[in-house]
Amino acid sequence: MEKIVMAGVGYVGLVTGVSLAQTGKHVICADISEMKIAQLEEGISPIYEPGLEEMIQQNAEKGTLHFTTDMRAAYAQADIIFICVGTPEESDGSASLKFIYEVAEDIANYARENTLIVMKSTVPVGTNRQVIDYINARRNAEEQLEIVSAPEFLSQGTAVKDTLEGSRIVLGVETLQAEKRMREVYAGFHQPFVVTDLVSAEMIKYASNDFLALKISFINDIANLCEILGANIDGVTSGMGLDPRIGKAFLNAGVGYGGSCFPKDTKALYRLAEDAGYKMRTVKAAIDVNQAQIYKLLHRAEADFGSFAGKKVAVLGLTFKPNTDDLRESPGIWNVLELVKAGANVTVYDPVGMENARRVLGDRVKYAESAVAGIADAEMCFIFTEWQEIVALTSQDFSGKMRRAHVYDGRNCFDIAEMNDVHYVSVGRPERQIGQLELLK
């Protein structure tokens, strides 16, 4: 059985490595972070993902999953190396390849002959060819190593299922032998293969993410127009989503997308196109709409209250989506920072993201122990993540606990007709004023 090394155990590397171990492969998860590896050796997942920690413990106990900080020793015994390090955004919007080339340098120096390199990180089109040329140019060996582009399509919150039972496995390969080895690696994964060349595989990843970002920005643009014209975005998306050419996914109006992928990948593709002499106007539109949408409800509340200075504000939901502890590019965090800057007294709550929030926000805000505690005595409440605990709140919770029941719902969590005795503002739907009696259903 071939020995697989995951170079980097961030979100993608850890979920992929654990999923491969789950199907019986021999996997070594390697990372330079001593803290991460120490946690993993104790059976603790450094990231929140439903079901992942149990799988870590099970496969470590079975002996199919191992952890190390000795990257070079790991590369020296690997048959297949998955590159899973981050490609953070540069100041100009392009993707930084610093960590990719650090791994490539070590692979060139320590990997043995016939090692297959698999690029799992999201990288600009053309990077796989550049990386494998870089590795082979530095190797003191006659044999040339091969690279495969195998982009990931996992979604945080459902990452394990997406990895094991996703919609497709994309492989960008240059030889039949590389394809054969990768099909063996993914034996046990229940999804079809799309086999193509390196460049097309790289483009599939960017095109997929940017299309979904564009779909989100489009429906948010429609929601904003619904508010002006008096339409209800809920009915509009219901009618649109039943069309199989459109589908229901990613038609939820709100305060925009966040996370580690969509914001970074839209900017990276736009910059990549610019460098190639082409302007991707649709991608630029998605970026611009999202940037404005993030602060939509903040501007509305400011118009209602005049100023945030000295106001007691509750913020429910800090992660960029439910079922993750990831705060990267989260609309909730961006809005909290603006509220603090404006002089508001902010209390925050998130069912899973509080530990990360404390690292980001420090003592600039107060931290509640529950959603109900978070809204106590607040003059206004913002909702930025549709966690089940937050969605379970009732109009009586808001009207009974808050000093002034003004709710600005960035994820359309509640039925407008049920928000009695609450000044309720959502996205793309009619407002509900306190005391409003007309039937809204």
GROMACS .gro file of C-alpha atoms in nm:
model
  441
    1MET     CA    1   0.000   0.000   0.000
    2GLU     CA    2   0.132   0.342  -0.094
    3LYS     CA    3   0.216   0.579   0.190
    4ILE     CA    4   0.041   0.917   0.159
    5VAL     CA    5   0.169   1.237   0.319
    6MET     CA    6  -0.045   1.546   0.364
    7ALA     CA    7   0.183   1.851   0.354
    8GLY     CA    8  -0.014   2.089   0.573
    9VAL     CA    9  -0.305   2.004   0.802
   10GLY     CA   10  -0.522   2.309   0.769
   11TYR     CA   11  -0.883   2.259   0.672
   12VAL     CA   12  -0.822   2.090   0.337
   13GLY     CA   13  -0.522   1.881   0.439
   14LEU     CA   14  -0.675   1.747   0.758
   15VAL     CA   15  -1.016   1.661   0.615
   16THR     CA   16  -0.863   1.501   0.306
   17GLY     CA   17  -0.607   1.306   0.508
   18VAL     CA   18  -0.859   1.177   0.760
   19SER     CA   19  -1.101   1.082   0.481
   20LEU     CA   20  -0.830   0.886   0.300
   21ALA     CA   21  -0.742   0.707   0.625
   22GLN     CA   22  -1.110   0.628   0.670
   23THR     CA   23  -1.099   0.430   0.344
   24GLY     CA   24  -0.800   0.227   0.468
   25LYS     CA   25  -0.510   0.426   0.322
   26HIS     CA   26  -0.188   0.478   0.521
   27VAL     CA   27  -0.176   0.854   0.585
   28ILE     CA   28   0.078   1.080   0.757
   29CYS     CA   29  -0.045   1.432   0.834
   30ALA     CA   30   0.260   1.660   0.849
   31ASP     CA   31   0.262   2.022   0.961
   32ILE     CA   32   0.518   2.265   1.104
   33SER     CA   33   0.275   2.369   1.379
   34GLU     CA   34   0.373   2.183   1.694
   35MET     CA   35   0.049   2.291   1.861
   36LYS     CA   36  -0.168   2.141   1.585
   37ILE     CA   37   0.021   1.814   1.581
   38ALA     CA   38   0.013   1.790   1.962
   39GLN     CA   39  -0.365   1.836   1.955
   40LEU     CA   40  -0.407   1.574   1.684
   41GLU     CA   41  -0.193   1.324   1.873
   42GLU     CA   42  -0.431   1.372   2.167
   43GLY     CA   43  -0.726   1.304   1.938
   44ILE     CA   44  -0.836   1.667   1.934
   45SER     CA   45  -0.923   1.836   1.606
   46PRO     CA   46  -0.774   2.187   1.571
   47ILE     CA   47  -1.073   2.284   1.355
   48TYR     CA   48  -1.445   2.247   1.413
   49GLU     CA   49  -1.608   2.016   1.163
   50PRO     CA   50  -1.897   1.783   1.252
   51GLY     CA   51  -1.779   1.422   1.277
   52LEU     CA   52  -1.413   1.495   1.208
   53GLU     CA   53  -1.276   1.453   1.560
   54GLU     CA   54  -1.433   1.110   1.598
   55MET     CA   55  -1.278   1.001   1.267
   56ILE     CA   56  -0.936   1.128   1.379
   57GLN     CA   57  -0.957   0.919   1.694
   58GLN     CA   58  -1.086   0.606   1.518
   59ASN     CA   59  -0.823   0.606   1.244
   60ALA     CA   60  -0.534   0.692   1.474
   61GLU     CA   61  -0.637   0.396   1.689
   62LYS     CA   62  -0.656   0.170   1.381
   63GLY     CA   63  -0.306   0.278   1.279
   64THR     CA   64  -0.401   0.425   0.941
   65LEU     CA   65  -0.349   0.787   1.051
   66HIS     CA   66  -0.028   0.937   1.189
   67PHE     CA   67   0.095   1.288   1.268
   68THR     CA   68   0.436   1.455   1.259
   69THR     CA   69   0.614   1.790   1.257
   70ASP     CA   70   0.917   1.638   1.083
   71MET     CA   71   0.824   1.741   0.730
   72ARG     CA   72   1.148   1.623   0.571
   73ALA     CA   73   1.130   1.275   0.724
   74ALA     CA   74   0.770   1.249   0.607
   75TYR     CA   75   0.862   1.343   0.249
   76ALA     CA   76   1.149   1.093   0.251
   77GLN     CA   77   0.913   0.799   0.313
   78ALA     CA   78   0.619   0.916   0.102
   79ASP     CA   79   0.492   0.749  -0.214
   80ILE     CA   80   0.242   1.030  -0.271
   81ILE     CA   81   0.259   1.384  -0.132
   82PHE     CA   82  -0.051   1.605  -0.121
   83ILE     CA   83   0.038   1.976  -0.109
   84CYS     CA   84  -0.231   2.132   0.112
   85VAL     CA   85  -0.079   2.458   0.235
   86GLY     CA   86  -0.249   2.796   0.220
   87THR     CA   87  -0.233   3.043  -0.067
   88PRO     CA   88  -0.324   3.365   0.115
   89GLU     CA   89  -0.429   3.680  -0.064
   90GLU     CA   90  -0.160   3.933  -0.153
   91SER     CA   91  -0.225   4.307  -0.126
   92ASP     CA   92  -0.300   4.323  -0.500
   93GLY     CA   93  -0.557   4.040  -0.481
   94SER     CA   94  -0.332   3.771  -0.629
   95ALA     CA   95  -0.266   3.440  -0.454
   96SER     CA   96   0.060   3.411  -0.260
   97LEU     CA   97   0.259   3.099  -0.349
   98LYS     CA   98   0.518   3.143  -0.074
   99PHE     CA   99   0.413   2.834   0.122
  100ILE     CA  100   0.372   2.626  -0.195
  101TYR     CA  101   0.734   2.687  -0.291
  102GLU     CA  102   0.860   2.623   0.062
  103VAL     CA  103   0.704   2.276   0.038
  104ALA     CA  104   0.833   2.234  -0.318
  105GLU     CA  105   1.189   2.310  -0.204
  106ASP     CA  106   1.175   2.039   0.063
  107ILE     CA  107   1.018   1.790  -0.177
  108ALA     CA  108   1.299   1.852  -0.423
  109ASN     CA  109   1.556   1.785  -0.152
  110TYR     CA  110   1.401   1.491   0.032
  111ALA     CA  111   1.139   1.307  -0.178
  112ARG     CA  112   1.244   0.971  -0.317
  113GLU     CA  113   1.215   0.849  -0.675
  114ASN     CA  114   0.869   0.783  -0.819
  115THR     CA  115   0.699   1.004  -0.559
  116LEU     CA  116   0.378   1.147  -0.705
  117ILE     CA  117   0.304   1.510  -0.614
  118VAL     CA  118  -0.062   1.608  -0.579
  119MET     CA  119  -0.161   1.974  -0.569
  120LYS     CA  120  -0.465   2.009  -0.343
  121SER     CA  121  -0.414   2.379  -0.264
  122THR     CA  122  -0.607   2.629  -0.473
  123VAL     CA  123  -0.347   2.783  -0.702
  124PRO     CA  124  -0.353   3.016  -1.004
  125VAL     CA  125  -0.381   2.857  -1.346
  126GLY     CA  126  -0.037   2.746  -1.461
  127THR     CA  127   0.105   2.689  -1.112
  128ASN     CA  128   0.120   2.309  -1.125
  129ARG     CA  129   0.350   2.317  -1.426
  130GLN     CA  130   0.570   2.582  -1.265
  131VAL     CA  131   0.593   2.391  -0.936
  132ILE     CA  132   0.686   2.055  -1.086
  133ASP     CA  133   0.945   2.222  -1.312
  134TYR     CA  134   1.086   2.393  -1.002
  135ILE     CA  135   1.107   2.062  -0.813
  136ASN     CA  136   1.265   1.867  -1.097
  137ALA     CA  137   1.518   2.141  -1.172
  138ARG     CA  138   1.646   2.114  -0.814
  139ARG     CA  139   1.655   1.736  -0.786
  140ASN     CA  140   1.984   1.557  -0.834
  141ALA     CA  141   1.816   1.270  -1.015
  142GLU     CA  142   1.759   1.149  -1.368
  143GLU     CA  143   1.398   1.057  -1.304
  144GLN     CA  144   1.143   1.337  -1.333
  145LEU     CA  145   0.868   1.350  -1.071
  146GLU     CA  146   0.508   1.400  -1.182
  147ILE     CA  147   0.240   1.630  -1.050
  148VAL     CA  148  -0.138   1.592  -1.044
  149SER     CA  149  -0.385   1.876  -0.998
  150ALA     CA  150  -0.663   1.754  -0.766
  151PRO     CA  151  -0.860   2.059  -0.651
  152GLU     CA  152  -1.087   2.029  -0.348
  153PHE     CA  153  -1.459   2.104  -0.347
  154LEU     CA  154  -1.544   2.060   0.020
  155SER     CA  155  -1.778   2.295   0.200
  156GLN     CA  156  -1.716   2.376   0.565
  157GLY     CA  157  -1.981   2.222   0.785
  158THR     CA  158  -2.028   1.926   0.548
  159ALA     CA  159  -1.661   1.875   0.459
  160VAL     CA  160  -1.630   1.505   0.545
  161LYS     CA  161  -1.938   1.409   0.345
  162ASP     CA  162  -1.828   1.635   0.059
  163THR     CA  163  -1.489   1.464   0.052
  164LEU     CA  164  -1.610   1.105   0.068
  165GLU     CA  165  -1.937   1.143  -0.125
  166GLY     CA  166  -1.900   1.467  -0.320
  167SER     CA  167  -2.020   1.555  -0.667
  168ARG     CA  168  -1.692   1.477  -0.846
  169ILE     CA  169  -1.319   1.414  -0.821
  170VAL     CA  170  -1.124   1.629  -1.064
  171LEU     CA  171  -0.782   1.505  -1.174
  172GLY     CA  172  -0.548   1.705  -1.393
  173VAL     CA  173  -0.287   1.457  -1.515
  174GLU     CA  174  -0.017   1.422  -1.779
  175THR     CA  175   0.022   1.042  -1.790
  176LEU     CA  176  -0.198   0.735  -1.766
  177GLN     CA  177   0.023   0.605  -1.485
  178ALA     CA  178  -0.049   0.913  -1.272
  179GLU     CA  179  -0.421   0.874  -1.338
  180LYS     CA  180  -0.407   0.505  -1.241
  181ARG     CA  181  -0.231   0.581  -0.912
  182MET     CA  182  -0.482   0.854  -0.825
  183ARG     CA  183  -0.778   0.629  -0.900
  184GLU     CA  184  -0.630   0.380  -0.653
  185VAL     CA  185  -0.585   0.657  -0.395
  186TYR     CA  186  -0.950   0.750  -0.427
  187ALA     CA  187  -1.084   0.394  -0.426
  188GLY     CA  188  -1.362   0.396  -0.169
  189PHE     CA  189  -1.476   0.749  -0.254
  190HIS     CA  190  -1.825   0.745  -0.401
  191GLN     CA  191  -1.815   1.002  -0.682
  192PRO     CA  192  -1.740   1.025  -1.053
  193PHE     CA  193  -1.399   1.120  -1.191
  194VAL     CA  194  -1.334   1.411  -1.425
  195VAL     CA  195  -0.993   1.354  -1.582
  196THR     CA  196  -0.837   1.642  -1.772
  197ASP     CA  197  -0.510   1.832  -1.813
  198LEU     CA  198  -0.332   2.037  -1.545
  199VAL     CA  199  -0.444   2.379  -1.665
  200SER     CA  200  -0.809   2.281  -1.708
  201ALA     CA  201  -0.820   2.124  -1.360
  202GLU     CA  202  -0.684   2.446  -1.211
  203MET     CA  203  -0.945   2.646  -1.402
  204ILE     CA  204  -1.228   2.416  -1.289
  205LYS     CA  205  -1.160   2.509  -0.926
  206TYR     CA  206  -1.157   2.884  -0.982
  207ALA     CA  207  -1.452   2.876  -1.223
  208SER     CA  208  -1.661   2.672  -0.977
  209ASN     CA  209  -1.598   2.896  -0.677
  210ASP     CA  210  -1.636   3.218  -0.872
  211PHE     CA  211  -1.962   3.103  -1.028
  212LEU     CA  212  -2.108   3.032  -0.684
  213ALA     CA  213  -1.989   3.371  -0.558
  214LEU     CA  214  -2.150   3.532  -0.861
  215LYS     CA  215  -2.476   3.348  -0.791
  216ILE     CA  216  -2.477   3.481  -0.432
  217SER     CA  217  -2.406   3.837  -0.543
  218PHE     CA  218  -2.672   3.814  -0.815
  219ILE     CA  219  -2.945   3.708  -0.575
  220ASN     CA  220  -2.840   3.979  -0.330
  221ASP     CA  221  -2.868   4.235  -0.610
  222ILE     CA  222  -3.216   4.101  -0.687
  223ALA     CA  223  -3.304   4.117  -0.315
  224ASN     CA  224  -3.202   4.482  -0.300
  225LEU     CA  225  -3.424   4.557  -0.600
  226CYS     CA  226  -3.709   4.363  -0.436
  227GLU     CA  227  -3.696   4.604  -0.143
  228ILE     CA  228  -3.729   4.902  -0.376
  229LEU     CA  229  -4.011   4.754  -0.587
  230GLY     CA  230  -4.205   4.587  -0.304
  231ALA     CA  231  -4.139   4.225  -0.398
  232ASN     CA  232  -4.046   3.951  -0.149
  233ILE     CA  233  -3.720   3.770  -0.221
  234ASP     CA  234  -3.850   3.451  -0.055
  235GLY     CA  235  -4.115   3.410  -0.323
  236VAL     CA  236  -3.877   3.512  -0.597
  237THR     CA  237  -3.613   3.253  -0.502
  238SER     CA  238  -3.878   2.982  -0.459
  239GLY     CA  239  -3.995   3.044  -0.813
  240MET     CA  240  -3.642   3.060  -0.951
  241GLY     CA  241  -3.504   2.762  -0.763
  242LEU     CA  242  -3.758   2.515  -0.902
  243ASP     CA  243  -3.614   2.571  -1.247
  244PRO     CA  244  -3.362   2.286  -1.288
  245ARG     CA  245  -3.142   2.514  -1.498
  246ILE     CA  246  -3.100   2.740  -1.193
  247GLY     CA  247  -3.145   2.522  -0.884
  248LYS     CA  248  -3.209   2.622  -0.522
  249ALA     CA  249  -2.850   2.619  -0.396
  250PHE     CA  250  -2.686   2.954  -0.321
  251LEU     CA  251  -3.009   3.150  -0.369
  252ASN     CA  252  -3.027   3.269  -0.008
  253ALA     CA  253  -3.027   3.647   0.012
  254GLY     CA  254  -2.830   3.804   0.295
  255VAL     CA  255  -2.526   4.010   0.383
  256GLY     CA  256  -2.291   3.839   0.142
  257TYR     CA  257  -2.033   3.565   0.137
  258GLY     CA  258  -1.722   3.523   0.350
  259GLY     CA  259  -1.482   3.246   0.440
  260SER     CA  260  -1.143   3.145   0.312
  261CYS     CA  261  -1.243   3.070  -0.048
  262PHE     CA  262  -1.492   3.297  -0.223
  263PRO     CA  263  -1.341   3.636  -0.127
  264LYS     CA  264  -0.988   3.520  -0.207
  265ASP     CA  265  -1.065   3.320  -0.520
  266THR     CA  266  -1.277   3.588  -0.688
  267LYS     CA  267  -1.000   3.844  -0.645
  268ALA     CA  268  -0.733   3.596  -0.752
  269LEU     CA  269  -0.914   3.502  -1.073
  270TYR     CA  270  -0.986   3.866  -1.156
  271ARG     CA  271  -0.619   3.951  -1.109
  272LEU     CA  272  -0.510   3.645  -1.308
  273ALA     CA  273  -0.732   3.754  -1.597
  274GLU     CA  274  -0.600   4.110  -1.575
  275ASP     CA  275  -0.244   3.982  -1.596
  276ALA     CA  276  -0.347   3.790  -1.908
  277GLY     CA  277  -0.491   4.109  -2.062
  278TYR     CA  278  -0.858   4.023  -2.004
  279LYS     CA  279  -1.114   4.189  -1.776
  280MET     CA  280  -1.362   3.952  -1.610
  281ARG     CA  281  -1.649   4.196  -1.563
  282THR     CA  282  -1.884   3.943  -1.407
  283VAL     CA  283  -1.631   3.845  -1.140
  284LYS     CA  284  -1.559   4.211  -1.066
  285ALA     CA  285  -1.935   4.270  -1.028
  286ALA     CA  286  -1.960   3.981  -0.780
  287ILE     CA  287  -1.679   4.131  -0.573
  288ASP     CA  288  -1.828   4.482  -0.576
  289VAL     CA  289  -2.181   4.370  -0.488
  290ASN     CA  290  -2.056   4.156  -0.202
  291GLN     CA  291  -1.843   4.432  -0.056
  292ALA     CA  292  -2.143   4.665  -0.043
  293GLN     CA  293  -2.380   4.394   0.081
  294ILE     CA  294  -2.171   4.314   0.388
  295TYR     CA  295  -2.254   4.650   0.550
  296LYS     CA  296  -2.610   4.683   0.418
  297LEU     CA  297  -2.789   4.636   0.750
  298LEU     CA  298  -2.533   4.842   0.939
  299HIS     CA  299  -2.612   5.140   0.717
  300ARG     CA  300  -2.984   5.079   0.763
  301ALA     CA  301  -2.955   5.070   1.143
  302GLU     CA  302  -2.743   5.384   1.136
  303ALA     CA  303  -3.021   5.558   0.944
  304ASP     CA  304  -3.274   5.440   1.205
  305PHE     CA  305  -3.070   5.537   1.511
  306GLY     CA  306  -2.865   5.828   1.381
  307SER     CA  307  -2.551   5.708   1.557
  308PHE     CA  308  -2.410   5.397   1.721
  309ALA     CA  309  -2.213   5.591   1.981
  310GLY     CA  310  -2.300   5.467   2.330
  311LYS     CA  311  -2.567   5.229   2.200
  312LYS     CA  312  -2.589   4.878   2.340
  313VAL     CA  313  -2.569   4.643   2.042
  314ALA     CA  314  -2.607   4.264   2.028
  315VAL     CA  315  -2.444   4.065   1.749
  316LEU     CA  316  -2.552   3.703   1.703
  317GLY     CA  317  -2.341   3.485   1.475
  318LEU     CA  318  -1.975   3.552   1.400
  319THR     CA  319  -1.862   3.260   1.183
  320PHE     CA  320  -1.901   3.312   0.809
  321LYS     CA  321  -2.155   3.026   0.798
  322PRO     CA  322  -2.308   2.772   1.042
  323ASN     CA  323  -2.133   2.449   1.147
  324THR     CA  324  -1.782   2.590   1.139
  325ASP     CA  325  -1.563   2.794   1.373
  326ASP     CA  326  -1.406   2.983   1.083
  327LEU     CA  327  -1.416   3.363   1.111
  328ARG     CA  328  -1.209   3.439   0.802
  329GLU     CA  329  -1.367   3.722   0.596
  330SER     CA  330  -1.683   3.683   0.804
  331PRO     CA  331  -1.945   3.957   0.754
  332GLY     CA  332  -2.017   3.933   1.126
  333ILE     CA  333  -1.660   4.019   1.223
  334TRP     CA  334  -1.637   4.304   0.971
  335ASN     CA  335  -1.958   4.455   1.109
  336VAL     CA  336  -1.850   4.417   1.472
  337LEU     CA  337  -1.528   4.603   1.395
  338GLU     CA  338  -1.726   4.887   1.235
  339LEU     CA  339  -1.966   4.903   1.531
  340VAL     CA  340  -1.677   4.923   1.777
  341LYS     CA  341  -1.513   5.193   1.567
  342ALA     CA  342  -1.841   5.389   1.577
  343GLY     CA  343  -1.847   5.380   1.958
  344ALA     CA  344  -2.109   5.110   2.017
  345ASN     CA  345  -2.107   4.888   2.326
  346VAL     CA  346  -2.112   4.549   2.156
  347THR     CA  347  -2.200   4.209   2.301
  348VAL     CA  348  -2.135   3.911   2.075
  349TYR     CA  349  -2.241   3.548   2.073
  350ASP     CA  350  -2.167   3.251   1.849
  351PRO     CA  351  -2.232   2.886   1.944
  352VAL     CA  352  -1.893   2.764   1.817
  353GLY     CA  353  -1.679   3.063   1.718
  354MET     CA  354  -1.624   3.232   2.055
  355GLU     CA  355  -1.270   3.108   2.113
  356ASN     CA  356  -1.159   3.236   1.773
  357ALA     CA  357  -1.357   3.557   1.828
  358ARG     CA  358  -1.167   3.630   2.148
  359ARG     CA  359  -0.842   3.604   1.954
  360VAL     CA  360  -0.968   3.847   1.690
  361LEU     CA  361  -1.172   4.094   1.895
  362GLY     CA  362  -1.000   4.077   2.234
  363ASP     CA  363  -1.148   4.306   2.499
  364ARG     CA  364  -1.314   4.541   2.251
  365VAL     CA  365  -1.647   4.360   2.298
  366LYS     CA  366  -1.834   4.163   2.563
  367TYR     CA  367  -1.902   3.791   2.523
  368ALA     CA  368  -2.238   3.633   2.603
  369GLU     CA  369  -2.293   3.272   2.706
  370SER     CA  370  -2.604   3.218   2.494
  371ALA     CA  371  -2.812   3.384   2.225
  372VAL     CA  372  -3.077   3.486   2.477
  373ALA     CA  373  -2.814   3.632   2.712
  374GLY     CA  374  -2.659   3.814   2.418
  375ILE     CA  375  -2.968   4.020   2.341
  376ALA     CA  376  -3.045   4.115   2.703
  377ASP     CA  377  -3.103   4.491   2.739
  378ALA     CA  378  -2.978   4.559   2.384
  379GLU     CA  379  -3.116   4.847   2.181
  380MET     CA  380  -3.057   4.669   1.854
  381CYS     CA  381  -2.958   4.319   1.744
  382PHE     CA  382  -2.774   4.212   1.429
  383ILE     CA  383  -2.783   3.853   1.304
  384PHE     CA  384  -2.502   3.744   1.074
  385THR     CA  385  -2.503   3.361   1.095
  386GLU     CA  386  -2.806   3.132   1.082
  387TRP     CA  387  -2.705   2.892   1.360
  388GLN     CA  388  -2.994   2.675   1.480
  389GLU     CA  389  -2.976   2.824   1.831
  390ILE     CA  390  -3.026   3.169   1.680
  391VAL     CA  391  -3.301   3.062   1.440
  392ALA     CA  392  -3.484   2.909   1.739
  393LEU     CA  393  -3.530   3.250   1.903
  394THR     CA  394  -3.884   3.389   1.903
  395SER     CA  395  -4.027   3.737   1.873
  396GLN     CA  396  -4.108   3.712   2.245
  397ASP     CA  397  -3.739   3.658   2.319
  398PHE     CA  398  -3.652   3.980   2.139
  399SER     CA  399  -3.940   4.191   2.269
  400GLY     CA  400  -3.906   4.056   2.624
  401LYS     CA  401  -3.527   4.074   2.660
  402MET     CA  402  -3.424   4.378   2.457
  403ARG     CA  403  -3.450   4.738   2.571
  404ARG     CA  404  -3.566   4.831   2.221
  405ALA     CA  405  -3.664   4.541   1.998
  406HIS     CA  406  -3.490   4.641   1.676
  407VAL     CA  407  -3.368   4.332   1.489
  408TYR     CA  408  -3.155   4.348   1.173
  409ASP     CA  409  -3.147   4.000   1.028
  410GLY     CA  410  -2.869   3.945   0.775
  411ARG     CA  411  -2.967   3.583   0.704
  412ASN     CA  412  -3.349   3.604   0.684
  413CYS     CA  413  -3.385   3.363   0.975
  414PHE     CA  414  -3.745   3.437   1.070
  415ASP     CA  415  -4.094   3.443   0.924
  416ILE     CA  416  -4.189   3.810   0.899
  417ALA     CA  417  -4.547   3.743   1.008
  418GLU     CA  418  -4.429   3.590   1.337
  419MET     CA  419  -4.211   3.883   1.441
  420ASN     CA  420  -4.475   4.049   1.658
  421ASP     CA  421  -4.377   4.351   1.869
  422VAL     CA  422  -4.040   4.369   1.693
  423HIS     CA  423  -3.902   4.624   1.449
  424TYR     CA  424  -3.773   4.364   1.206
  425VAL     CA  425  -3.554   4.438   0.905
  426SER     CA  426  -3.425   4.157   0.683
  427VAL     CA  427  -3.287   4.138   0.329
  428GLY     CA  428  -3.513   4.164   0.024
  429ARG     CA  429  -3.835   4.133   0.227
  430PRO     CA  430  -4.094   4.375   0.368
  431GLU     CA  431  -4.014   4.529   0.705
  432ARG     CA  432  -4.217   4.447   1.012
  433GLN     CA  433  -4.284   4.751   1.228
  434ILE     CA  434  -4.368   4.724   1.598
  435GLY     CA  435  -4.745   4.707   1.630
  436GLN     CA  436  -4.800   4.629   1.264
  437LEU     CA  437  -5.119   4.424   1.234
  438GLU     CA  438  -5.168   4.350   0.865
  439LEU     CA  439  -5.140   3.993   0.751
  440LEU     CA  440  -4.795   3.935   0.603
  441LYS     CA  441  -4.813   3.568   0.522
   0.00000   0.00000   0.00000
